[in-house]
PDB file of C-alpha atoms and ligand atoms in Angstrom:
ATOM      1  CA  MET A  78      -8.376 -25.096   4.436  1.00 44.00           C
ATOM      2  CA  PRO A  79      -5.984 -22.557   6.017  1.00 51.00           C
ATOM      3  CA  HIS A  80      -3.055 -23.928   4.028  1.00 64.00           C
ATOM      4  CA  THR A  81      -4.501 -23.903   0.545  1.00 83.00           C
ATOM      5  CA  ARG A  82      -2.615 -21.221  -1.331  1.00 91.00           C
ATOM      6  CA  PRO A  83      -4.483 -18.352  -2.962  1.00 95.00           C
ATOM      7  CA  PRO A  84      -4.283 -18.464  -6.773  1.00 95.00           C
ATOM      8  CA  ASP A  85      -2.858 -14.966  -7.282  1.00 96.00           C
ATOM      9  CA  PRO A  86      -1.688 -11.810  -5.459  1.00 97.00           C
ATOM     10  CA  GLN A  87      -5.151 -10.230  -5.449  1.00 96.00           C
ATOM     11  CA  ALA A  88      -6.657 -13.365  -3.882  1.00 96.00           C
ATOM     12  CA  ALA A  89      -3.837 -13.286  -1.320  1.00 96.00           C
ATOM     13  CA  LEU A  90      -4.738  -9.714  -0.352  1.00 96.00           C
ATOM     14  CA  ASP A  91      -8.451 -10.594  -0.268  1.00 96.00           C
ATOM     15  CA  ARG A  92      -7.685 -13.462   2.114  1.00 95.00           C
ATOM     16  CA  LEU A  93      -5.741 -11.222   4.496  1.00 94.00           C
ATOM     17  CA  LEU A  94      -8.470  -8.583   4.508  1.00 95.00           C
ATOM     18  CA  ALA A  95     -11.168 -11.244   5.055  1.00 95.00           C
ATOM     19  CA  GLY A  96      -9.136 -12.534   8.023  1.00 92.00           C
ATOM     20  CA  ASN A  97      -8.881  -8.998   9.366  1.00 94.00           C
ATOM     21  CA  ARG A  98     -12.669  -8.635   9.163  1.00 94.00           C
ATOM     22  CA  ARG A  99     -13.067 -11.936  11.085  1.00 92.00           C
ATOM     23  CA  PHE A 100     -10.661 -10.571  13.706  1.00 90.00           C
ATOM     24  CA  VAL A 101     -12.756  -7.421  14.051  1.00 90.00           C
ATOM     25  CA  ALA A 102     -16.013  -9.412  14.121  1.00 90.00           C
ATOM     26  CA  GLU A 103     -14.563 -11.722  16.803  1.00 86.00           C
ATOM     27  CA  THR A 104     -15.064 -14.770  14.592  1.00 87.00           C
ATOM     28  CA  ALA A 105     -11.356 -15.675  14.304  1.00 85.00           C
ATOM     29  CA  GLN A 106     -10.580 -19.251  13.297  1.00 81.00           C
ATOM     30  CA  TYR A 107      -7.643 -19.789  15.661  1.00 68.00           C
ATOM     31  CA  PRO A 108      -6.224 -22.088  16.903  1.00 69.00           C
ATOM     32  CA  ILE A 109      -5.253 -24.550  14.212  1.00 70.00           C
ATOM     33  CA  PRO A 110      -5.333 -28.273  14.933  1.00 73.00           C
ATOM     34  CA  SER A 111      -2.088 -30.007  15.855  1.00 76.00           C
ATOM     35  CA  ALA A 112      -2.278 -32.043  12.643  1.00 80.00           C
ATOM     36  CA  GLU A 113      -1.715 -28.829  10.696  1.00 80.00           C
ATOM     37  CA  ARG A 114       1.257 -27.933  12.871  1.00 80.00           C
ATOM     38  CA  ILE A 115       2.837 -31.332  12.331  1.00 85.00           C
ATOM     39  CA  LYS A 116       2.336 -30.993   8.572  1.00 88.00           C
ATOM     40  CA  LEU A 117       4.090 -27.616   8.661  1.00 88.00           C
ATOM     41  CA  ALA A 118       7.152 -29.085  10.368  1.00 90.00           C
ATOM     42  CA  SER A 119       8.231 -30.497   7.017  1.00 93.00           C
ATOM     43  CA  GLY A 120       8.146 -27.164   5.187  1.00 94.00           C
ATOM     44  CA  GLN A 121       6.544 -23.797   4.655  1.00 95.00           C
ATOM     45  CA  ALA A 122       4.976 -21.944   1.737  1.00 95.00           C
ATOM     46  CA  PRO A 123       3.739 -18.656   3.218  1.00 97.00           C
ATOM     47  CA  PHE A 124       1.643 -16.824   0.640  1.00 98.00           C
ATOM     48  CA  ALA A 125       2.349 -13.366   2.058  1.00 98.00           C
ATOM     49  CA  VAL A 126       5.192 -11.350   3.558  1.00 98.00           C
ATOM     50  CA  VAL A 127       4.308  -8.723   6.139  1.00 98.00           C
ATOM     51  CA  ILE A 128       6.770  -6.016   7.161  1.00 98.00           C
ATOM     52  CA  GLY A 129       5.249  -4.647  10.346  1.00 98.00           C
ATOM     53  CA  CYS A 130       5.984  -2.605  13.451  1.00 98.00           C
ATOM     54  CA  SER A 131       7.283  -4.222  16.659  1.00 97.00           C
ATOM     55  CA  ASP A 132       4.406  -2.614  18.567  1.00 98.00           C
ATOM     56  CA  SER A 133       2.839  -5.219  20.875  1.00 94.00           C
ATOM     57  CA  ARG A 134      -0.643  -4.106  19.858  1.00 97.00           C
ATOM     58  CA  VAL A 135      -0.195  -5.211  16.250  1.00 98.00           C
ATOM     59  CA  PRO A 136       0.360  -8.989  16.326  1.00 96.00           C
ATOM     60  CA  VAL A 137       0.362  -9.747  12.634  1.00 97.00           C
ATOM     61  CA  GLU A 138      -1.091 -13.281  12.520  1.00 95.00           C
ATOM     62  CA  THR A 139      -3.813 -12.309  14.983  1.00 94.00           C
ATOM     63  CA  VAL A 140      -4.742  -9.151  13.106  1.00 96.00           C
ATOM     64  CA  PHE A 141      -5.099 -11.067   9.828  1.00 97.00           C
ATOM     65  CA  ASP A 142      -6.478 -14.206  11.522  1.00 94.00           C
ATOM     66  CA  GLN A 143      -3.890 -16.395   9.817  1.00 93.00           C
ATOM     67  CA  PRO A 144      -2.477 -19.661  11.160  1.00 88.00           C
ATOM     68  CA  PRO A 145       1.218 -20.558  11.318  1.00 88.00           C
ATOM     69  CA  GLY A 146       2.587 -21.238   7.860  1.00 92.00           C
ATOM     70  CA  ASN A 147       0.762 -18.493   5.995  1.00 95.00           C
ATOM     71  CA  LEU A 148       2.719 -15.322   6.804  1.00 97.00           C
ATOM     72  CA  PHE A 149       6.439 -14.560   6.587  1.00 98.00           C
ATOM     73  CA  VAL A 150       6.835 -11.663   9.013  1.00 98.00           C
ATOM     74  CA  ALA A 151       9.552  -9.078   9.624  1.00 98.00           C
ATOM     75  CA  ARG A 152       8.853  -6.661  12.461  1.00 97.00           C
ATOM     76  CA  LEU A 153      10.888  -3.600  13.349  1.00 96.00           C
ATOM     77  CA  ALA A 154       9.859  -0.487  15.292  1.00 98.00           C
ATOM     78  CA  GLY A 155       8.327   1.970  12.838  1.00 98.00           C
ATOM     79  CA  ASN A 156       8.061  -0.815  10.202  1.00 98.00           C
ATOM     80  CA  ILE A 157      11.196   0.559   8.618  1.00 97.00           C
ATOM     81  CA  VAL A 158      11.938  -1.329   5.406  1.00 98.00           C
ATOM     82  CA  SER A 159      15.590  -1.990   6.162  1.00 96.00           C
ATOM     83  CA  ASP A 160      17.963  -3.914   3.920  1.00 97.00           C
ATOM     84  CA  PHE A 161      17.481  -6.944   6.176  1.00 97.00           C
ATOM     85  CA  CYS A 162      13.698  -6.694   5.831  1.00 97.00           C
ATOM     86  CA  ILE A 163      14.135  -6.571   2.058  1.00 98.00           C
ATOM     87  CA  ALA A 164      16.438  -9.594   2.205  1.00 98.00           C
ATOM     88  CA  SER A 165      13.851 -11.488   4.274  1.00 98.00           C
ATOM     89  CA  ALA A 166      11.113 -10.611   1.787  1.00 98.00           C
ATOM     90  CA  GLU A 167      13.311 -11.648  -1.138  1.00 98.00           C
ATOM     91  CA  TYR A 168      13.949 -15.020   0.507  1.00 98.00           C
ATOM     92  CA  ALA A 169      10.210 -15.606   0.929  1.00 98.00           C
ATOM     93  CA  ILE A 170       9.532 -14.601  -2.680  1.00 98.00           C
ATOM     94  CA  GLU A 171      12.396 -16.583  -4.193  1.00 98.00           C
ATOM     95  CA  ALA A 172      12.503 -19.699  -2.031  1.00 98.00           C
ATOM     96  CA  LEU A 173       8.960 -19.892  -0.653  1.00 97.00           C
ATOM     97  CA  GLN A 174       6.912 -18.437  -3.534  1.00 97.00           C
ATOM     98  CA  SER A 175       5.237 -15.703  -1.519  1.00 98.00           C
ATOM     99  CA  MET A 176       2.944 -13.670  -3.774  1.00 98.00           C
ATOM    100  CA  LEU A 177       2.181 -10.600  -1.673  1.00 98.00           C
ATOM    101  CA  VAL A 178       4.197  -8.118   0.368  1.00 98.00           C
ATOM    102  CA  VAL A 179       2.317  -5.929   2.847  1.00 98.00           C
ATOM    103  CA  VAL A 180       4.113  -2.999   4.476  1.00 98.00           C
ATOM    104  CA  LEU A 181       1.923  -2.611   7.562  1.00 98.00           C
ATOM    105  CA  GLY A 182       1.953   0.498   9.724  1.00 98.00           C
ATOM    106  CA  HIS A 183      -0.475   1.400  12.470  1.00 98.00           C
ATOM    107  CA  SER A 184      -2.183   4.385  14.039  1.00 98.00           C
ATOM    108  CA  ARG A 185      -0.387   6.147  16.909  1.00 98.00           C
ATOM    109  CA  CYS A 186       2.974   4.535  16.044  1.00 98.00           C
ATOM    110  CA  GLY A 187       5.511   5.541  18.703  1.00 98.00           C
ATOM    111  CA  ALA A 188       8.470   5.396  16.335  1.00 98.00           C
ATOM    112  CA  VAL A 189       6.753   7.788  13.924  1.00 98.00           C
ATOM    113  CA  ARG A 190       5.861  10.017  16.886  1.00 98.00           C
ATOM    114  CA  ALA A 191       9.529  10.048  17.920  1.00 97.00           C
ATOM    115  CA  ALA A 192      10.469  11.271  14.430  1.00 98.00           C
ATOM    116  CA  ILE A 193       7.893  14.056  14.642  1.00 98.00           C
ATOM    117  CA  ASP A 194       9.144  15.039  18.104  1.00 97.00           C
ATOM    118  CA  THR A 195      12.700  15.186  16.778  1.00 96.00           C
ATOM    119  CA  ILE A 196      11.594  17.579  14.050  1.00 97.00           C
ATOM    120  CA  GLU A 197       9.224  19.615  16.180  1.00 95.00           C
ATOM    121  CA  THR A 198      11.096  20.011  19.440  1.00 96.00           C
ATOM    122  CA  GLY A 199      14.565  18.664  18.750  1.00 95.00           C
ATOM    123  CA  ALA A 200      13.799  15.781  21.098  1.00 94.00           C
ATOM    124  CA  GLU A 201      16.696  13.391  21.594  1.00 95.00           C
ATOM    125  CA  PHE A 202      16.446   9.737  22.520  1.00 96.00           C
ATOM    126  CA  PRO A 203      19.012   7.607  24.338  1.00 96.00           C
ATOM    127  CA  GLY A 204      21.190   4.933  22.792  1.00 96.00           C
ATOM    128  CA  HIS A 205      20.235   3.470  19.463  1.00 96.00           C
ATOM    129  CA  ILE A 206      16.642   4.721  19.725  1.00 95.00           C
ATOM    130  CA  GLN A 207      17.681   7.958  18.026  1.00 96.00           C
ATOM    131  CA  LEU A 208      18.555   5.911  14.925  1.00 96.00           C
ATOM    132  CA  LEU A 209      14.868   5.063  14.521  1.00 96.00           C
ATOM    133  CA  ALA A 210      13.751   8.664  14.899  1.00 97.00           C
ATOM    134  CA  ASP A 211      16.420   9.857  12.454  1.00 97.00           C
ATOM    135  CA  ALA A 212      15.505   7.216   9.882  1.00 97.00           C
ATOM    136  CA  LEU A 213      11.832   8.221   9.989  1.00 98.00           C
ATOM    137  CA  ALA A 214      12.305  11.998  10.248  1.00 98.00           C
ATOM    138  CA  PRO A 215      12.696  12.674   6.481  1.00 97.00           C
ATOM    139  CA  ILE A 216       9.434  10.817   5.867  1.00 97.00           C
ATOM    140  CA  ALA A 217       7.608  12.582   8.685  1.00 98.00           C
ATOM    141  CA  GLU A 218       8.910  15.905   7.351  1.00 97.00           C
ATOM    142  CA  GLN A 219       6.954  15.347   4.116  1.00 97.00           C
ATOM    143  CA  THR A 220       3.607  15.433   5.922  1.00 98.00           C
ATOM    144  CA  ARG A 221       4.334  18.352   8.205  1.00 96.00           C
ATOM    145  CA  SER A 222       1.453  20.490   6.903  1.00 97.00           C
ATOM    146  CA  ALA A 223      -1.213  17.793   7.290  1.00 97.00           C
ATOM    147  CA  ALA A 224      -4.164  18.409   9.614  1.00 97.00           C
ATOM    148  CA  ASP A 225      -3.179  15.338  11.616  1.00 98.00           C
ATOM    149  CA  TRP A 226       0.583  15.159  11.238  1.00 98.00           C
ATOM    150  CA  TRP A 227       0.987  11.886  13.157  1.00 98.00           C
ATOM    151  CA  GLU A 228      -1.665  10.038  11.166  1.00 98.00           C
ATOM    152  CA  ALA A 229      -0.426  11.419   7.843  1.00 98.00           C
ATOM    153  CA  ALA A 230       3.173  10.467   8.671  1.00 98.00           C
ATOM    154  CA  VAL A 231       2.124   6.888   9.488  1.00 98.00           C
ATOM    155  CA  GLU A 232       0.447   6.639   6.080  1.00 98.00           C
ATOM    156  CA  ARG A 233       3.349   8.281   4.273  1.00 98.00           C
ATOM    157  CA  ASN A 234       5.761   5.901   6.014  1.00 98.00           C
ATOM    158  CA  VAL A 235       4.089   2.740   4.676  1.00 98.00           C
ATOM    159  CA  ILE A 236       3.912   4.184   1.176  1.00 98.00           C
ATOM    160  CA  ALA A 237       7.603   5.124   1.408  1.00 98.00           C
ATOM    161  CA  GLY A 238       8.341   1.574   2.566  1.00 98.00           C
ATOM    162  CA  LYS A 239       6.489   0.134  -0.413  1.00 98.00           C
ATOM    163  CA  GLU A 240       8.352   2.480  -2.759  1.00 98.00           C
ATOM    164  CA  ARG A 241      11.664   1.544  -1.178  1.00 98.00           C
ATOM    165  CA  ILE A 242      11.295  -2.194  -1.620  1.00 98.00           C
ATOM    166  CA  LEU A 243      10.111  -1.685  -5.203  1.00 98.00           C
ATOM    167  CA  ARG A 244      13.086   0.567  -5.918  1.00 98.00           C
ATOM    168  CA  GLN A 245      15.764  -1.461  -4.164  1.00 98.00           C
ATOM    169  CA  SER A 246      14.862  -5.041  -4.964  1.00 98.00           C
ATOM    170  CA  ALA A 247      15.414  -6.472  -8.422  1.00 98.00           C
ATOM    171  CA  ILE A 248      13.707  -9.661  -7.233  1.00 98.00           C
ATOM    172  CA  VAL A 249      10.590  -7.702  -6.275  1.00 98.00           C
ATOM    173  CA  GLN A 250      10.716  -5.735  -9.551  1.00 98.00           C
ATOM    174  CA  THR A 251      10.881  -8.891 -11.633  1.00 98.00           C
ATOM    175  CA  ALA A 252       8.109 -10.677  -9.736  1.00 98.00           C
ATOM    176  CA  THR A 253       5.759  -7.696  -9.854  1.00 98.00           C
ATOM    177  CA  ALA A 254       6.437  -7.247 -13.573  1.00 98.00           C
ATOM    178  CA  ASN A 255       5.577 -10.921 -14.083  1.00 97.00           C
ATOM    179  CA  GLY A 256       2.341 -10.514 -12.142  1.00 97.00           C
ATOM    180  CA  THR A 257       3.370 -13.151  -9.603  1.00 98.00           C
ATOM    181  CA  LEU A 258       3.785 -10.623  -6.801  1.00 98.00           C
ATOM    182  CA  ALA A 259       1.962  -7.547  -5.523  1.00 98.00           C
ATOM    183  CA  VAL A 260       3.263  -5.025  -2.982  1.00 98.00           C
ATOM    184  CA  VAL A 261       0.795  -2.980  -0.938  1.00 98.00           C
ATOM    185  CA  ALA A 262       0.983  -0.421   1.842  1.00 98.00           C
ATOM    186  CA  ALA A 263      -1.585  -0.694   4.637  1.00 98.00           C
ATOM    187  CA  VAL A 264      -2.392   0.852   8.005  1.00 98.00           C
ATOM    188  CA  TYR A 265      -3.895  -0.930  11.016  1.00 98.00           C
ATOM    189  CA  ASP A 266      -6.215   1.114  13.205  1.00 98.00           C
ATOM    190  CA  LEU A 267      -5.559   0.363  16.873  1.00 98.00           C
ATOM    191  CA  SER A 268      -9.083   1.376  17.868  1.00 97.00           C
ATOM    192  CA  THR A 269     -11.209  -0.355  15.239  1.00 97.00           C
ATOM    193  CA  GLY A 270      -8.873  -3.242  14.433  1.00 97.00           C
ATOM    194  CA  LEU A 271      -9.361  -2.600  10.711  1.00 98.00           C
ATOM    195  CA  VAL A 272      -6.547  -2.790   8.168  1.00 98.00           C
ATOM    196  CA  ASN A 273      -6.909  -0.282   5.362  1.00 98.00           C
ATOM    197  CA  VAL A 274      -4.882  -0.534   2.173  1.00 98.00           C
ATOM    198  CA  VAL A 275      -3.542   2.955   1.437  1.00 98.00           C
ATOM    199  CA  GLY A 276      -1.219   2.341  -1.472  1.00 97.00           C
TER     200      GLY A 276
HETATM  201 ZN1   ZN B 172       4.703   1.381  15.674  1.00 72.25          ZN
END
């Protein structure tokens, strides 16, 4: 059952959100039997790509209650949609027939907070960490006047990530135009465990 593929992008999104509700309701279906794992050794056909944050509190398969084989995941602090994330997504779409891309942010994201702190106080971070804050700062800047700047910047960041992959990837453009792929932006709430689609 876990490895039947959804018929279309909307069904793929419905399956992820249903898994998220199981996760919240503590009725997750993990773990999968070893027979499924052995079957997967011969190949994969993940129906969805998730570009998520490295944050340890947002384990993607757990949050969507999906077994190995279903999700092609790229995680990077601040769920920045880098060129390598786009390349990974394109591989899943082209070679593995993935039908959904989810750019998944989360509440209280530290990378987004670092961008806000850079803007607000001129905070500087050691080593390469500043690269993350600098990459996210222009996005955070756009939500400066929001009542809850941090929350608004998290939401803006996933929408910007969705827009970026749609703008940069001819493969994504073609697949979405054909109706064989959907791209959505979503935010995971650390407190409730719920994933909300925001764009
Ligand atoms: Zn984060």
